[in-house]
GROMACS .gro file of C-alpha atoms in nm:
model
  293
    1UNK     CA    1   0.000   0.000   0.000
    2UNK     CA    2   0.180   0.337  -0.111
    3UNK     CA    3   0.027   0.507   0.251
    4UNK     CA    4   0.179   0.264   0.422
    5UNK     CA    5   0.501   0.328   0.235
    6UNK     CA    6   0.494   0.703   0.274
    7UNK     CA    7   0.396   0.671   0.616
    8UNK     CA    8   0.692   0.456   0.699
    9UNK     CA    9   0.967   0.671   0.494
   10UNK     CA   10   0.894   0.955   0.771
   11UNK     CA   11   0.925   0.732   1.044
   12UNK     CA   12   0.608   0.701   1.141
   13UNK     CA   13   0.562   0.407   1.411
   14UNK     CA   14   0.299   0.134   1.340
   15UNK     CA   15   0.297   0.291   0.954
   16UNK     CA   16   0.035   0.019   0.855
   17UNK     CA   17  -0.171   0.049   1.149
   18UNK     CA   18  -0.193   0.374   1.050
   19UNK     CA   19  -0.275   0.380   0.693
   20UNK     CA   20  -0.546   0.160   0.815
   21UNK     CA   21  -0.679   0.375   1.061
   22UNK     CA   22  -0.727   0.708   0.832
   23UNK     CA   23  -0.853   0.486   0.521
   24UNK     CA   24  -1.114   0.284   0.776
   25UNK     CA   25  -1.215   0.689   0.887
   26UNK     CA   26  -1.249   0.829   0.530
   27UNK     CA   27  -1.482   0.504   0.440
   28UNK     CA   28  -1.671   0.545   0.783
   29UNK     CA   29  -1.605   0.179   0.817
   30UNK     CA   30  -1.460  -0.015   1.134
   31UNK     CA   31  -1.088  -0.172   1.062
   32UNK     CA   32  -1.224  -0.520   1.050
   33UNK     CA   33  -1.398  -0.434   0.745
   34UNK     CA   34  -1.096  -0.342   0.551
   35UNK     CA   35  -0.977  -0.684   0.634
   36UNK     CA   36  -1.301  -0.879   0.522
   37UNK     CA   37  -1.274  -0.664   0.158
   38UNK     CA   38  -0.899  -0.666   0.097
   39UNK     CA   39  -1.012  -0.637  -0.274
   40UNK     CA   40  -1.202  -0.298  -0.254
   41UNK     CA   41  -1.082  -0.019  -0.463
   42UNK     CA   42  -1.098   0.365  -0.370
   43UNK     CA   43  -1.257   0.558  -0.586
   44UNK     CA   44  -1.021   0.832  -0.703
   45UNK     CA   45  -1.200   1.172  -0.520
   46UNK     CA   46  -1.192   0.948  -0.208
   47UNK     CA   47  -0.841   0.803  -0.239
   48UNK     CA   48  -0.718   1.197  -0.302
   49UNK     CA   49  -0.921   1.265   0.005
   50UNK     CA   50  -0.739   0.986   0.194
   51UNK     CA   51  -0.368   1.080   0.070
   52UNK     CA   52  -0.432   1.447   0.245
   53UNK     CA   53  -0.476   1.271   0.538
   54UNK     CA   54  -0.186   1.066   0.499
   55UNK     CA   55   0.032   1.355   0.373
   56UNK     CA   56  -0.094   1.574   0.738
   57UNK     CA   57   0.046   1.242   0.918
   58UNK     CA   58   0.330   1.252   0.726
   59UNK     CA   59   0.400   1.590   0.885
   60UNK     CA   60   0.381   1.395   1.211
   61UNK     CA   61   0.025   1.564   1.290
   62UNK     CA   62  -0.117   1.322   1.540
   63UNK     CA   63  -0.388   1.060   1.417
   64UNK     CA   64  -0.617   1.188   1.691
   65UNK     CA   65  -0.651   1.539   1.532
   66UNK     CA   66  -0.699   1.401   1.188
   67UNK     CA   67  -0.945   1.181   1.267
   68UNK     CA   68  -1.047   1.443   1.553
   69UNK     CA   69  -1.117   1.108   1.804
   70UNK     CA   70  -0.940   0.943   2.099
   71UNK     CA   71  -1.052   0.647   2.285
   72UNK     CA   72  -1.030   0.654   2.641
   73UNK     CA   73  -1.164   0.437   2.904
   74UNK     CA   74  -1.274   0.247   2.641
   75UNK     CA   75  -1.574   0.578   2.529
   76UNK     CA   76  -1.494   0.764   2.237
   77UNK     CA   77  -1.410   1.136   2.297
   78UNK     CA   78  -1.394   1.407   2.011
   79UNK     CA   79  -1.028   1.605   1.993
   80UNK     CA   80  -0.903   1.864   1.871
   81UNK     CA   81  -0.577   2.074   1.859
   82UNK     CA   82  -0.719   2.323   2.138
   83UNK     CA   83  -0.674   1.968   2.364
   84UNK     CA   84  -0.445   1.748   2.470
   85UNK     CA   85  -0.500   1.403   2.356
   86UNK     CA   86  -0.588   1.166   2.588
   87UNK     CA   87  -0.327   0.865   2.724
   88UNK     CA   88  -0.399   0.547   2.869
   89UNK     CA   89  -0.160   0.583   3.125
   90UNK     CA   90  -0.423   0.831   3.266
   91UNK     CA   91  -0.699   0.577   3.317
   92UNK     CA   92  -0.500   0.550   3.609
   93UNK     CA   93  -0.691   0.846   3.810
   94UNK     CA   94  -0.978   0.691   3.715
   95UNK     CA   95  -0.944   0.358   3.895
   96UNK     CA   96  -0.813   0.501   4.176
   97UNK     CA   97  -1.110   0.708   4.191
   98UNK     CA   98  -1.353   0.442   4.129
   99UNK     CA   99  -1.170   0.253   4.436
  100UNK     CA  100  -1.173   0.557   4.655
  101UNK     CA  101  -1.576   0.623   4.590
  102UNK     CA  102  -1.646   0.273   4.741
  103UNK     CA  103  -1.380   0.242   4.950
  104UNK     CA  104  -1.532   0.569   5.157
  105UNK     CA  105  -1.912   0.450   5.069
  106UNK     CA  106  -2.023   0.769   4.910
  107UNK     CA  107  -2.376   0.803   4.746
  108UNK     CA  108  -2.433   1.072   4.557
  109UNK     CA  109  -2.019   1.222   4.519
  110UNK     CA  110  -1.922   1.557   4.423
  111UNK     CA  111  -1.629   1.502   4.226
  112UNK     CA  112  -1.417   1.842   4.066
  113UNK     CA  113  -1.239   1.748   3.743
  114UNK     CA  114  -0.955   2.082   3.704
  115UNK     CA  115  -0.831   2.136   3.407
  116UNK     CA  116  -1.083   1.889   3.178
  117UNK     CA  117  -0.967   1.918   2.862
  118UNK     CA  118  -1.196   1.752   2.620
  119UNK     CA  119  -1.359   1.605   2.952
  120UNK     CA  120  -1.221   1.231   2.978
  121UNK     CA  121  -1.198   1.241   3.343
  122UNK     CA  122  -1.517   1.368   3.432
  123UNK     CA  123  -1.721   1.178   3.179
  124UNK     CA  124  -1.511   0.870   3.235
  125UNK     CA  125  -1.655   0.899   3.580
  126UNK     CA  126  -1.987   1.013   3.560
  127UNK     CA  127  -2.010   0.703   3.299
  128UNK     CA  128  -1.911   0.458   3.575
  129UNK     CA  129  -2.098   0.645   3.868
  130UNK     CA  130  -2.458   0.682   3.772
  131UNK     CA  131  -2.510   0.880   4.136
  132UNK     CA  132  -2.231   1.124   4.059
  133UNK     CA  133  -2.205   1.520   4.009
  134UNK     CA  134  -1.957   1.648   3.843
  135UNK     CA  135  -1.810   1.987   3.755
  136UNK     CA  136  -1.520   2.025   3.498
  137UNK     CA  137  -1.296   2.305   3.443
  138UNK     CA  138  -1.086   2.479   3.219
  139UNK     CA  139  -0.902   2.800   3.137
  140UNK     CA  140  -0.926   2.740   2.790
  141UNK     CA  141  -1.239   2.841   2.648
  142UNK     CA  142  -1.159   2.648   2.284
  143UNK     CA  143  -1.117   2.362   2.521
  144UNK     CA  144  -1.451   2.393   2.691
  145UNK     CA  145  -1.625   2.421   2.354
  146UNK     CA  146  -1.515   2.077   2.307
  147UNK     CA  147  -1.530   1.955   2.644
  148UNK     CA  148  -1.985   2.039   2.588
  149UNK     CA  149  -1.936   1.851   2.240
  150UNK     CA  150  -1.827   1.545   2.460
  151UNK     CA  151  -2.115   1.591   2.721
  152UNK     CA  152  -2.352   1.640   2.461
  153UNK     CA  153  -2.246   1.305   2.271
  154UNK     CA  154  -2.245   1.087   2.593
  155UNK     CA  155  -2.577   1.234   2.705
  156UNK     CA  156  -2.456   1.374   3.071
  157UNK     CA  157  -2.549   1.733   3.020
  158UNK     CA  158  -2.795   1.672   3.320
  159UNK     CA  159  -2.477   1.511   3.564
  160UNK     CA  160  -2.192   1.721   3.412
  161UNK     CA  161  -2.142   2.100   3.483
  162UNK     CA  162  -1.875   2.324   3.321
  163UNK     CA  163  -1.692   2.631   3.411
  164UNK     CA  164  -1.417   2.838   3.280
  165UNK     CA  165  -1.167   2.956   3.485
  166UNK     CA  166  -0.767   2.915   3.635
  167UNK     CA  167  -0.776   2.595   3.835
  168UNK     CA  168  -0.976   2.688   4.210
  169UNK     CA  169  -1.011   3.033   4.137
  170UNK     CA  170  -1.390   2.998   4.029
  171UNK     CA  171  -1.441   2.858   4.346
  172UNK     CA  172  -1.268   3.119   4.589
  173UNK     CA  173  -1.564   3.343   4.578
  174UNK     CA  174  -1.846   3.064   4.640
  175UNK     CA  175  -1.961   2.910   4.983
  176UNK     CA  176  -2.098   2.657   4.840
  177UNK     CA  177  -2.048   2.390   4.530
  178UNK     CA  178  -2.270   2.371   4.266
  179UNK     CA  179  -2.460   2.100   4.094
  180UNK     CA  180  -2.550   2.025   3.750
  181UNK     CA  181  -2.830   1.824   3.858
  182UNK     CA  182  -3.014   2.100   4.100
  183UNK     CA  183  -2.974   2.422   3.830
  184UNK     CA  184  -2.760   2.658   4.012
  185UNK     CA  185  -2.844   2.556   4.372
  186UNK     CA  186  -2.561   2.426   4.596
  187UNK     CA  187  -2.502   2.012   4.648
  188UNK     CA  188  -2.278   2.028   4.937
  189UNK     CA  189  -2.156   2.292   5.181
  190UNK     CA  190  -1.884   2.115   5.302
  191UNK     CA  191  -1.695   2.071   4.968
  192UNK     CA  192  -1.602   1.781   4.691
  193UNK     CA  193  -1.579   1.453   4.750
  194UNK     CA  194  -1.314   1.396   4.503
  195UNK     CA  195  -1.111   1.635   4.313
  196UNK     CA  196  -0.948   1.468   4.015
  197UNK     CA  197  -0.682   1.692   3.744
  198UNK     CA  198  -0.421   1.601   3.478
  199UNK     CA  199  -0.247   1.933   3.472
  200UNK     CA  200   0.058   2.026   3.277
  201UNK     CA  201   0.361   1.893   3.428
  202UNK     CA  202   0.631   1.899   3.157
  203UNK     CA  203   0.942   2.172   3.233
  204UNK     CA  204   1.037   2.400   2.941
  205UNK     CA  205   1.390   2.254   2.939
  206UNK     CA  206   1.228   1.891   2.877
  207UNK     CA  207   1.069   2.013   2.542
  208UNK     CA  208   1.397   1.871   2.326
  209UNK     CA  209   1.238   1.506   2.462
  210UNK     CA  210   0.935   1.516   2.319
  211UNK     CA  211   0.820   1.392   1.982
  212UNK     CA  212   0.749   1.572   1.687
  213UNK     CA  213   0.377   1.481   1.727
  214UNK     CA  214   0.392   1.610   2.107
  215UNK     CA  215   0.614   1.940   2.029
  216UNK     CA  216   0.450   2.061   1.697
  217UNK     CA  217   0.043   2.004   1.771
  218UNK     CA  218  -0.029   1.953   2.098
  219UNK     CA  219  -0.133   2.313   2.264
  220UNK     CA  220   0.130   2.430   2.465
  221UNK     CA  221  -0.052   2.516   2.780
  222UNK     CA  222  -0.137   2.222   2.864
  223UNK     CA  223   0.219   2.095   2.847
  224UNK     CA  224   0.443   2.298   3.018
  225UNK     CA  225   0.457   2.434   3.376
  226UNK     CA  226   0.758   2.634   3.439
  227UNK     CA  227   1.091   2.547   3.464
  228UNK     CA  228   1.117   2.229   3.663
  229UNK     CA  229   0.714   2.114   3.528
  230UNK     CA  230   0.575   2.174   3.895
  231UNK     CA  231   0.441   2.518   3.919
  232UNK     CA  232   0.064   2.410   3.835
  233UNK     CA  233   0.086   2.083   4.076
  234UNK     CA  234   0.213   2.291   4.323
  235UNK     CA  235  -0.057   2.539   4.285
  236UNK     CA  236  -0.307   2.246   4.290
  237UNK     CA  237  -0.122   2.088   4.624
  238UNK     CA  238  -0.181   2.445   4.782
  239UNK     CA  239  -0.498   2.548   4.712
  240UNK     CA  240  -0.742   2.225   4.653
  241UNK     CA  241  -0.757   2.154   5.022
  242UNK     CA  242  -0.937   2.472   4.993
  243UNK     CA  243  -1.264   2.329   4.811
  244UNK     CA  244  -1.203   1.971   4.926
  245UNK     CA  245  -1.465   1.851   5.214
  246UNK     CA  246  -1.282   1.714   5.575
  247UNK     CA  247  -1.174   1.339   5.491
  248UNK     CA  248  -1.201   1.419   5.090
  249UNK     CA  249  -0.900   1.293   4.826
  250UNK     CA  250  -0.737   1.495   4.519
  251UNK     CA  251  -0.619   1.255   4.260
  252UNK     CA  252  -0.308   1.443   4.062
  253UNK     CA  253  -0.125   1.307   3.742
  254UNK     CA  254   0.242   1.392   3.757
  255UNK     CA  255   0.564   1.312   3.547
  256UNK     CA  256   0.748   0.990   3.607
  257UNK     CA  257   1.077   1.194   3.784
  258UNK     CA  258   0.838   1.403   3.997
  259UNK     CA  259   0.730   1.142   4.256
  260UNK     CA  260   0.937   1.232   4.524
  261UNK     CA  261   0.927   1.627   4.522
  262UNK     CA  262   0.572   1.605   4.524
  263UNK     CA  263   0.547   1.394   4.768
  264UNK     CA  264   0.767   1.626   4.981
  265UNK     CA  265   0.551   1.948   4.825
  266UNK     CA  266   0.236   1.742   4.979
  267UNK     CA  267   0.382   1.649   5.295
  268UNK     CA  268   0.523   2.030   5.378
  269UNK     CA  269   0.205   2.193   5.301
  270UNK     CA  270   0.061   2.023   5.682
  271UNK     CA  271  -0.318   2.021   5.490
  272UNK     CA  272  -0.326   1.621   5.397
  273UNK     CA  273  -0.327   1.356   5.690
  274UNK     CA  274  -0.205   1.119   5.396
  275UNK     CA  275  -0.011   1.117   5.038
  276UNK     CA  276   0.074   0.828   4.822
  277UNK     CA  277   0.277   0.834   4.509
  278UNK     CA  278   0.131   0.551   4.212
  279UNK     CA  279   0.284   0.373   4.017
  280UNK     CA  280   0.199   0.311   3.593
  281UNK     CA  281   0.241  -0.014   3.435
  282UNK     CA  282   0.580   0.088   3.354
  283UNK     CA  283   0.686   0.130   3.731
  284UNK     CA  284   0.700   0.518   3.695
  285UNK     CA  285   0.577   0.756   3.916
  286UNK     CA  286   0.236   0.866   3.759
  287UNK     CA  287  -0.008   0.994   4.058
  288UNK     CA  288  -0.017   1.198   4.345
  289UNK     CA  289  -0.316   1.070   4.605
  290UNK     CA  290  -0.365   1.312   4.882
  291UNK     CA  291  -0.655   1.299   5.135
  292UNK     CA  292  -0.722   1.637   5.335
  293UNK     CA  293  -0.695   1.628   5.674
   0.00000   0.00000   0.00000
């Protein structure tokens, strides 16, 4: 196949897997069907349609943006360039979460998802906890617009609440926590349950290490965080407490080298009775779980 040929000329990984991909998303067809019709021919408006799209991935655009979907948690989310894509490695927070909602026997959870994105975490949840209200954040507007595409699509507009603003700062000014479910009147008094966030942990000086795909497309602010990558999880550490009720956990994706500064960042702040550093399926450091005192 020449796409796969092209594709694997600029070094593009899995260049089959690939070709397959975009062709099976300009038919509107599921892979397995270009496997049960290895004969078919593309007509030749759709087979110049299909070489764009191999000739953006080419340019090491990611497959998610050209295709404009991710997987994640096994629901499909729409993406776009004003998002970071989703990773597996983040399903992580939402086990862990899962775990902590019956390990502490809540009912009807208040769970804060900062810095959404297209929404992953807080739909991932509200998909798996049918009791749940959830309100997802952003300071990205562009972000948010897809973030509503994604509630819309997985019908949770009545669970799922969002809000633009800086990480807690839409939150300083309110005594209580809003609900999607209740219009505008509060849930709780006392605070989330859970407070869940993926936030940019990647120092400026790392950028050299990421891939082409990474560096070139993904949007920047949700990246990098200051020199060392910690100056938004440190923020978080500091000022979640804040809006979390007594007893309540934060869930916090971090970089693989960060484990042990955070940790320390966690411990010094004297708000959390307990912190735990995760572990991925790789052995790295991946989470931060901190429960307010």
């Amino acid at each position: 196949m020449a796409a796969t040929k092209q594709l694997s000329r600029a070094h593009i990984e899995n260049p089959q897997l690939e070709a397959e991909i975009l062709l099976a998303h300009i038919l509107r067809k599921e892979q397995i069907w270009l496997h049960l019709n290895p004969e078919f021919l593309l007509e030749d408006t759709v087979n110049k349609q299909y070489m764009a799209l191999v000739a953006r991935r080419v340019m090491h655009e990611p497959t998610a943006y050209i295709i404009q979907q991710r997987e994640f948690w096994s629901l499909p989310f729409r993406v776009t360039r004003d998002t970071l894509i989703p990773r597996p490695e983040t399903e992580l927070i939402v086990e862990i979460a899962l775990a902590l909602v019956k390990q502490e026997g809540w009912r009807r959870p208040s769970i804060l998802d900062l810095g959404t994105g297209c929404g992953i975490l807080a739909l991932a949840l509200a998909h798996e906890i049918p009791e749940a209200f959830l309100v997802a954040t952003d300071r990205s507007f562009s972000a948010l617009i897809v973030a509503h595409q994604n509630v819309k699509r997985h019908g949770l507009e009545s669970r799922v609440s969002l809000v633009q603003g800086d990480w807690t700062e839409p939150f300083k000014l309110c005594e209580t926590v809003i609900s999607a479910s209740e219009k505008g009147t509060s849930s709780t008094k006392k605070g989330f349950h859970l407070i869940v966030s993926n936030p940019p942990y990647v120092a400026k000086k790392d950028k050299r290490l990421l891939a082409k795909e990474i560096l070139k497309y993904e949007p920047k602010m949700s990246l990098y965080s200051g020199k060392n990558g910690l100056e938004d999880i440190e923020t978080l550490i500091k000022t979640v407490p804040s809006i979390l009720s007594k007893g309540a956990w934060f869930i916090c994706e971090i970089g693989h080298d960060q484990g042990e500064n955070v940790l320390q960042m966690s411990k010094n702040t004297g708000i959390y009775k307990y912190v735990e550093i995760r572990k991925d399926l790789s052995g790295k450091d991946r989470v931060l779980i901190g429960k307010r005192a």
